[in-house]
mmCIF file of C-alpha atoms in Angstrom:
data_model
loop_
_atom_site.group_PDB
_atom_site.id
_atom_site.type_symbol
_atom_site.label_atom_id
_atom_site.label_comp_id
_atom_site.label_asym_id
_atom_site.label_seq_id
_atom_site.Cartn_x
_atom_site.Cartn_y
_atom_site.Cartn_z
ATOM 1 C CA MET K 1 -28.542 -139.472 -132.210
ATOM 2 C CA TYR K 2 -30.901 -137.233 -130.319
ATOM 3 C CA TYR K 3 -33.181 -134.357 -131.162
ATOM 4 C CA ASN K 4 -30.854 -131.544 -130.129
ATOM 5 C CA LYS K 5 -27.839 -132.725 -132.120
ATOM 6 C CA VAL K 6 -26.986 -131.647 -135.647
ATOM 7 C CA GLU K 7 -25.844 -135.066 -136.849
ATOM 8 C CA ILE K 8 -28.141 -138.026 -137.359
ATOM 9 C CA CYS K 9 -27.265 -141.353 -138.950
ATOM 10 C CA GLY K 10 -23.849 -139.835 -139.733
ATOM 11 C CA VAL K 11 -25.467 -137.006 -141.709
ATOM 12 C CA ASN K 12 -24.775 -133.396 -140.734
ATOM 13 C CA THR K 13 -28.283 -131.944 -140.932
ATOM 14 C CA SER K 14 -26.987 -128.426 -141.502
ATOM 15 C CA ASP K 15 -25.505 -129.591 -144.817
ATOM 16 C CA LEU K 16 -28.714 -131.117 -146.165
ATOM 17 C CA LYS K 17 -29.752 -129.646 -149.494
ATOM 18 C CA VAL K 18 -33.210 -128.170 -149.991
ATOM 19 C CA LEU K 19 -34.735 -128.505 -153.468
ATOM 20 C CA THR K 20 -37.162 -126.070 -155.033
ATOM 21 C CA ASP K 21 -40.460 -127.368 -156.447
ATOM 22 C CA GLU K 22 -39.078 -126.844 -159.955
ATOM 23 C CA GLU K 23 -35.953 -128.862 -159.170
ATOM 24 C CA LYS K 24 -38.056 -131.652 -157.651
ATOM 25 C CA HIS K 25 -40.283 -131.808 -160.715
ATOM 26 C CA ALA K 26 -37.312 -131.959 -163.093
ATOM 27 C CA LEU K 27 -35.639 -134.684 -161.039
ATOM 28 C CA LEU K 28 -38.891 -136.660 -160.821
ATOM 29 C CA LEU K 29 -39.197 -136.621 -164.602
ATOM 30 C CA ARG K 30 -35.610 -137.816 -164.996
ATOM 31 C CA ALA K 31 -36.025 -140.477 -162.286
ATOM 32 C CA ARG K 32 -39.181 -141.752 -163.962
ATOM 33 C CA SER K 33 -37.219 -142.261 -167.187
ATOM 34 C CA GLY K 34 -34.712 -144.419 -165.301
ATOM 35 C CA ASP K 35 -32.065 -141.866 -164.291
ATOM 36 C CA GLU K 36 -30.652 -143.344 -161.053
ATOM 37 C CA ASN K 37 -28.540 -140.259 -160.323
ATOM 38 C CA ALA K 38 -31.670 -138.082 -160.427
ATOM 39 C CA ARG K 39 -33.423 -140.521 -158.106
ATOM 40 C CA GLN K 40 -30.578 -140.357 -155.583
ATOM 41 C CA GLU K 41 -30.409 -136.573 -155.806
ATOM 42 C CA LEU K 42 -34.156 -136.370 -155.212
ATOM 43 C CA ILE K 43 -33.893 -138.583 -152.130
ATOM 44 C CA SER K 44 -30.963 -136.597 -150.746
ATOM 45 C CA GLY K 45 -32.764 -133.333 -151.446
ATOM 46 C CA ASN K 46 -35.738 -134.386 -149.312
ATOM 47 C CA LEU K 47 -33.924 -135.644 -146.209
ATOM 48 C CA ARG K 48 -34.806 -132.413 -144.404
ATOM 49 C CA LEU K 49 -38.453 -133.357 -144.902
ATOM 50 C CA VAL K 50 -37.806 -136.670 -143.134
ATOM 51 C CA LEU K 51 -35.953 -134.863 -140.360
ATOM 52 C CA SER K 52 -38.830 -132.442 -139.768
ATOM 53 C CA ILE K 53 -41.336 -135.314 -139.612
ATOM 54 C CA ILE K 54 -39.445 -137.488 -137.110
ATOM 55 C CA GLN K 55 -39.312 -134.580 -134.683
ATOM 56 C CA ARG K 56 -43.059 -135.088 -134.182
ATOM 57 C CA PHE K 57 -42.164 -138.365 -132.485
ATOM 58 C CA THR K 58 -39.481 -137.093 -130.072
ATOM 59 C CA ASN K 59 -41.746 -137.602 -127.026
ATOM 60 C CA ARG K 60 -41.797 -141.339 -127.807
ATOM 61 C CA LYS K 61 -38.213 -141.721 -126.529
ATOM 62 C CA GLU K 62 -37.391 -143.776 -129.619
ATOM 63 C CA ASN K 63 -33.894 -143.831 -131.097
ATOM 64 C CA MET K 64 -33.899 -140.934 -133.573
ATOM 65 C CA ASP K 65 -31.405 -142.668 -135.859
ATOM 66 C CA ASP K 66 -33.838 -145.572 -136.213
ATOM 67 C CA LEU K 67 -36.790 -143.288 -136.922
ATOM 68 C CA PHE K 68 -34.758 -141.334 -139.469
ATOM 69 C CA GLN K 69 -33.835 -144.504 -141.344
ATOM 70 C CA VAL K 70 -37.439 -145.728 -141.280
ATOM 71 C CA GLY K 71 -38.597 -142.321 -142.513
ATOM 72 C CA CYS K 72 -36.100 -142.562 -145.363
ATOM 73 C CA ILE K 73 -37.729 -145.843 -146.418
ATOM 74 C CA GLY K 74 -41.043 -143.977 -146.652
ATOM 75 C CA LEU K 75 -39.322 -141.243 -148.676
ATOM 76 C CA VAL K 76 -37.875 -143.780 -151.118
ATOM 77 C CA LYS K 77 -41.321 -145.346 -151.562
ATOM 78 C CA ALA K 78 -42.753 -141.895 -152.238
ATOM 79 C CA VAL K 79 -40.074 -141.166 -154.852
ATOM 80 C CA ASP K 80 -40.596 -144.505 -156.582
ATOM 81 C CA ASN K 81 -44.403 -144.356 -156.576
ATOM 82 C CA PHE K 82 -45.143 -140.673 -157.187
ATOM 83 C CA ASN K 83 -47.143 -139.959 -160.333
ATOM 84 C CA VAL K 84 -45.762 -136.813 -161.958
ATOM 85 C CA GLU K 85 -49.023 -136.405 -163.858
ATOM 86 C CA MET K 86 -50.936 -135.817 -160.626
ATOM 87 C CA ASP K 87 -51.718 -132.200 -159.803
ATOM 88 C CA VAL K 88 -50.154 -132.618 -156.357
ATOM 89 C CA LYS K 89 -46.881 -131.382 -154.904
ATOM 90 C CA PHE K 90 -44.366 -134.111 -154.173
ATOM 91 C CA SER K 91 -44.170 -133.136 -150.491
ATOM 92 C CA THR K 92 -47.972 -133.426 -150.175
ATOM 93 C CA TYR K 93 -47.683 -137.022 -151.360
ATOM 94 C CA ALA K 94 -44.475 -137.841 -149.480
ATOM 95 C CA VAL K 95 -45.448 -136.634 -145.990
ATOM 96 C CA PRO K 96 -48.222 -139.226 -145.346
ATOM 97 C CA MET K 97 -46.011 -141.936 -146.868
ATOM 98 C CA ILE K 98 -43.164 -141.118 -144.470
ATOM 99 C CA ILE K 99 -45.467 -140.793 -141.456
ATOM 100 C CA GLY K 100 -47.183 -144.055 -142.375
ATOM 101 C CA GLU K 101 -43.864 -145.888 -142.545
ATOM 102 C CA ILE K 102 -42.830 -144.560 -139.122
ATOM 103 C CA ARG K 103 -46.183 -145.472 -137.585
ATOM 104 C CA ARG K 104 -45.955 -148.982 -138.992
ATOM 105 C CA TYR K 105 -42.505 -149.324 -137.446
ATOM 106 C CA LEU K 106 -43.787 -148.123 -134.072
ATOM 107 C CA ARG K 107 -46.794 -150.450 -134.218
ATOM 108 C CA ASP K 108 -44.612 -153.442 -135.103
ATOM 109 C CA ASN K 109 -42.475 -152.694 -132.055
ATOM 110 C CA ASN K 110 -45.467 -152.285 -129.767
ATOM 111 C CA ALA K 111 -45.571 -154.618 -126.766
ATOM 112 C CA ILE K 112 -49.316 -155.202 -127.292
ATOM 113 C CA ARG K 113 -49.874 -158.106 -129.696
ATOM 114 C CA ILE K 114 -52.584 -157.984 -132.339
ATOM 115 C CA SER K 115 -53.614 -160.892 -134.555
ATOM 116 C CA ARG K 116 -51.904 -160.978 -137.950
ATOM 117 C CA SER K 117 -55.196 -160.821 -139.880
ATOM 118 C CA VAL K 118 -56.329 -157.707 -138.026
ATOM 119 C CA ARG K 119 -52.917 -156.096 -138.354
ATOM 120 C CA ASP K 120 -52.735 -156.874 -142.097
ATOM 121 C CA LEU K 121 -56.179 -155.364 -142.656
ATOM 122 C CA ALA K 122 -55.142 -152.297 -140.678
ATOM 123 C CA TYR K 123 -51.979 -151.876 -142.762
ATOM 124 C CA ARG K 124 -53.953 -152.186 -145.996
ATOM 125 C CA ALA K 125 -56.444 -149.657 -144.669
ATOM 126 C CA MET K 126 -53.660 -147.237 -143.743
ATOM 127 C CA GLN K 127 -52.107 -147.624 -147.193
ATOM 128 C CA VAL K 128 -55.437 -146.871 -148.872
ATOM 129 C CA ARG K 129 -55.914 -143.928 -146.491
ATOM 130 C CA GLU K 130 -52.538 -142.494 -147.515
ATOM 131 C CA GLU K 131 -53.358 -142.944 -151.208
ATOM 132 C CA LEU K 132 -56.730 -141.227 -150.804
ATOM 133 C CA ILE K 133 -55.170 -138.351 -148.851
ATOM 134 C CA ALA K 134 -52.610 -137.843 -151.617
ATOM 135 C CA ARG K 135 -55.328 -137.894 -154.266
ATOM 136 C CA LYS K 136 -58.020 -135.858 -152.485
ATOM 137 C CA GLU K 137 -55.799 -133.780 -150.156
ATOM 138 C CA SER K 138 -58.347 -134.446 -147.413
ATOM 139 C CA GLU K 139 -58.994 -137.118 -144.771
ATOM 140 C CA PRO K 140 -61.059 -140.018 -146.192
ATOM 141 C CA THR K 141 -63.942 -141.564 -144.252
ATOM 142 C CA VAL K 142 -63.920 -145.127 -142.965
ATOM 143 C CA ASP K 143 -66.689 -145.902 -145.466
ATOM 144 C CA GLU K 144 -64.485 -144.749 -148.352
ATOM 145 C CA ILE K 145 -61.555 -146.857 -147.142
ATOM 146 C CA ALA K 146 -63.772 -149.924 -146.637
ATOM 147 C CA ALA K 147 -65.315 -149.523 -150.094
ATOM 148 C CA ARG K 148 -61.859 -149.317 -151.683
ATOM 149 C CA LEU K 149 -60.756 -152.460 -149.838
ATOM 150 C CA GLY K 150 -63.978 -154.361 -150.430
ATOM 151 C CA GLU K 151 -64.276 -154.998 -146.688
ATOM 152 C CA LYS K 152 -67.054 -154.358 -144.177
ATOM 153 C CA ARG K 153 -66.939 -150.963 -142.484
ATOM 154 C CA GLU K 154 -67.021 -152.516 -138.997
ATOM 155 C CA ALA K 155 -64.039 -154.768 -139.770
ATOM 156 C CA VAL K 156 -61.962 -151.868 -141.095
ATOM 157 C CA LEU K 157 -62.893 -149.653 -138.145
ATOM 158 C CA HIS K 158 -62.012 -152.408 -135.661
ATOM 159 C CA ALA K 159 -58.653 -153.032 -137.337
ATOM 160 C CA MET K 160 -57.707 -149.352 -137.410
ATOM 161 C CA GLU K 161 -58.692 -148.890 -133.775
ATOM 162 C CA ALA K 162 -56.749 -152.007 -132.759
ATOM 163 C CA ILE K 163 -53.428 -150.568 -133.917
ATOM 164 C CA VAL K 164 -53.856 -147.216 -132.177
ATOM 165 C CA GLU K 165 -51.198 -147.021 -129.508
ATOM 166 C CA PRO K 166 -52.218 -146.746 -125.845
ATOM 167 C CA ILE K 167 -51.773 -143.255 -124.406
ATOM 168 C CA SER K 168 -50.028 -142.764 -121.105
ATOM 169 C CA LEU K 169 -52.024 -141.061 -118.363
ATOM 170 C CA TYR K 170 -49.007 -138.795 -118.062
ATOM 171 C CA GLU K 171 -49.128 -137.811 -121.753
ATOM 172 C CA PRO K 172 -49.256 -133.992 -122.040
ATOM 173 C CA VAL K 173 -52.457 -133.011 -123.837
ATOM 174 C CA THR K 174 -51.970 -129.244 -123.840
ATOM 175 C CA ASN K 175 -49.789 -126.504 -122.439
ATOM 176 C CA GLU K 176 -51.275 -123.347 -121.003
ATOM 177 C CA GLY K 177 -49.210 -120.540 -119.559
ATOM 178 C CA GLY K 178 -46.186 -122.820 -119.222
ATOM 179 C CA ASP K 179 -48.138 -125.463 -117.267
ATOM 180 C CA SER K 180 -48.443 -128.882 -118.888
ATOM 181 C CA LEU K 181 -51.858 -130.513 -118.511
ATOM 182 C CA TYR K 182 -51.853 -134.300 -118.537
ATOM 183 C CA LEU K 183 -54.490 -136.819 -119.539
ATOM 184 C CA MET K 184 -54.891 -137.955 -115.921
ATOM 185 C CA ASP K 185 -55.839 -134.379 -114.989
ATOM 186 C CA GLN K 186 -58.959 -134.704 -117.142
ATOM 187 C CA LEU K 187 -60.188 -137.945 -115.594
ATOM 188 C CA ALA K 188 -62.367 -138.281 -112.521
ATOM 189 C CA ASP K 189 -61.608 -140.949 -109.932
ATOM 190 C CA THR K 190 -64.740 -142.808 -108.920
ATOM 191 C CA SER K 191 -63.019 -145.586 -107.002
ATOM 192 C CA GLY K 192 -63.050 -143.797 -103.657
ATOM 193 C CA GLY K 193 -59.402 -144.761 -103.138
ATOM 194 C CA ASP K 194 -58.148 -141.197 -102.895
ATOM 195 C CA GLU K 195 -60.945 -140.252 -100.504
ATOM 196 C CA ALA K 196 -60.062 -143.100 -98.155
ATOM 197 C CA TRP K 197 -56.390 -142.194 -98.317
ATOM 198 C CA LEU K 198 -57.105 -138.550 -97.560
ATOM 199 C CA GLU K 199 -59.299 -139.451 -94.593
ATOM 200 C CA ASN K 200 -56.666 -141.822 -93.206
ATOM 201 C CA ILE K 201 -54.052 -139.068 -93.058
ATOM 202 C CA VAL K 202 -56.354 -136.726 -91.185
ATOM 203 C CA LEU K 203 -57.234 -134.598 -94.159
ATOM 204 C CA ARG K 204 -59.273 -132.109 -92.208
ATOM 205 C CA GLU K 205 -56.354 -131.162 -89.990
ATOM 206 C CA ALA K 206 -54.029 -130.786 -92.944
ATOM 207 C CA MET K 207 -56.539 -128.647 -94.844
ATOM 208 C CA LYS K 208 -56.472 -125.978 -92.144
ATOM 209 C CA VAL K 209 -53.360 -124.492 -93.766
ATOM 210 C CA LEU K 210 -55.140 -123.998 -97.092
ATOM 211 C CA SER K 211 -56.880 -120.915 -98.427
ATOM 212 C CA GLU K 212 -60.624 -121.066 -99.062
ATOM 213 C CA ARG K 213 -60.085 -121.509 -102.792
ATOM 214 C CA GLU K 214 -57.577 -124.317 -102.245
ATOM 215 C CA LYS K 215 -59.970 -126.059 -99.833
ATOM 216 C CA LYS K 216 -62.742 -125.859 -102.402
ATOM 217 C CA ILE K 217 -60.559 -127.344 -105.118
ATOM 218 C CA ILE K 218 -59.417 -130.219 -102.892
ATOM 219 C CA ASN K 219 -62.997 -130.945 -101.825
ATOM 220 C CA LEU K 220 -64.308 -130.909 -105.377
ATOM 221 C CA ARG K 221 -61.382 -132.949 -106.666
ATOM 222 C CA PHE K 222 -61.162 -135.688 -104.045
ATOM 223 C CA TYR K 223 -64.565 -135.748 -102.361
ATOM 224 C CA ASN K 224 -66.816 -134.940 -105.304
ATOM 225 C CA ASN K 225 -64.643 -136.750 -107.875
ATOM 226 C CA LYS K 226 -64.652 -133.866 -110.322
ATOM 227 C CA THR K 227 -62.101 -133.364 -113.069
ATOM 228 C CA GLN K 228 -59.924 -130.283 -113.207
ATOM 229 C CA MET K 229 -61.879 -129.090 -116.243
ATOM 230 C CA GLU K 230 -65.171 -129.354 -114.338
ATOM 231 C CA ILE K 231 -63.686 -127.502 -111.368
ATOM 232 C CA ALA K 232 -62.342 -124.768 -113.665
ATOM 233 C CA ASP K 233 -65.815 -124.243 -115.122
ATOM 234 C CA GLU K 234 -67.395 -124.163 -111.671
ATOM 235 C CA ILE K 235 -65.118 -121.602 -110.071
ATOM 236 C CA GLY K 236 -64.379 -119.560 -113.195
ATOM 237 C CA ILE K 237 -60.643 -120.042 -113.746
ATOM 238 C CA SER K 238 -58.547 -121.942 -116.291
ATOM 239 C CA GLN K 239 -57.720 -125.629 -115.974
ATOM 240 C CA ALA K 240 -54.038 -124.712 -115.791
ATOM 241 C CA GLN K 241 -54.754 -122.552 -112.736
ATOM 242 C CA VAL K 242 -56.717 -125.378 -111.122
ATOM 243 C CA SER K 243 -53.815 -127.757 -111.750
ATOM 244 C CA ARG K 244 -51.331 -125.307 -110.238
ATOM 245 C CA LEU K 245 -53.505 -124.588 -107.180
ATOM 246 C CA GLU K 246 -54.179 -128.290 -106.597
ATOM 247 C CA LYS K 247 -50.491 -129.160 -106.689
ATOM 248 C CA GLY K 248 -49.650 -126.270 -104.384
ATOM 249 C CA ALA K 249 -52.388 -127.261 -101.921
ATOM 250 C CA LEU K 250 -51.242 -130.877 -101.801
ATOM 251 C CA GLU K 251 -47.684 -129.746 -101.187
ATOM 252 C CA LYS K 252 -48.820 -127.568 -98.244
ATOM 253 C CA MET K 253 -50.741 -130.514 -96.803
ATOM 254 C CA ARG K 254 -47.751 -132.831 -97.109
ATOM 255 C CA LYS K 255 -45.592 -130.340 -95.216
ATOM 256 C CA GLN K 256 -48.292 -129.964 -92.535
ATOM 257 C CA LEU K 257 -48.486 -133.731 -92.081
#
């Protein structure tokens, strides 16, 4: 099901139970002693945690039922592996476990193929990272992960970078005043392709309909190959305003042409 529905994997999310920390601790103690009913109650009582985590991945256009089920696998692993003697809340331990399981699922379904040895090292590194986060409650360094694995730092760094998913140029990186700013808006084009295109459609004639500020933005953007951030700094406005003015100017020019 999708993000804006109240039922996922046949579960009505409004009916999901929320456990207190005291209830979680009591159930964890019972589950550790082999009480299967306590284990199941603990899993059911943390499904809202899984639901809140998968909503971070809604922009991926993945099937939310699939992500929910994968997140539940991470939750089960957290329940089965949590050490009640650790001075850490269960949710602090469970969150990176659930996120890690979802990320592994997304990486395994990535169209870009990575060698098995590199992928296996990356998975081991991510597992160690999650364990260190749960223990230290802070992000470990690559050196710490490599030392724990007994691997070279460069090999671990390469493996972890290899499984990072490519980012779309149209991925929103921030939102300012209701205007989404995309990754492509922060990149300069040094190919000269846009300049040639603008010249071929008689740019100068089309620019006559623009205000002085719009002309300056178009010149800086397409002739001087500056990013929107650089233009914003130069003329003293926000990047969101530059983006809005640029789009408006291009629309005026299209109509003029």
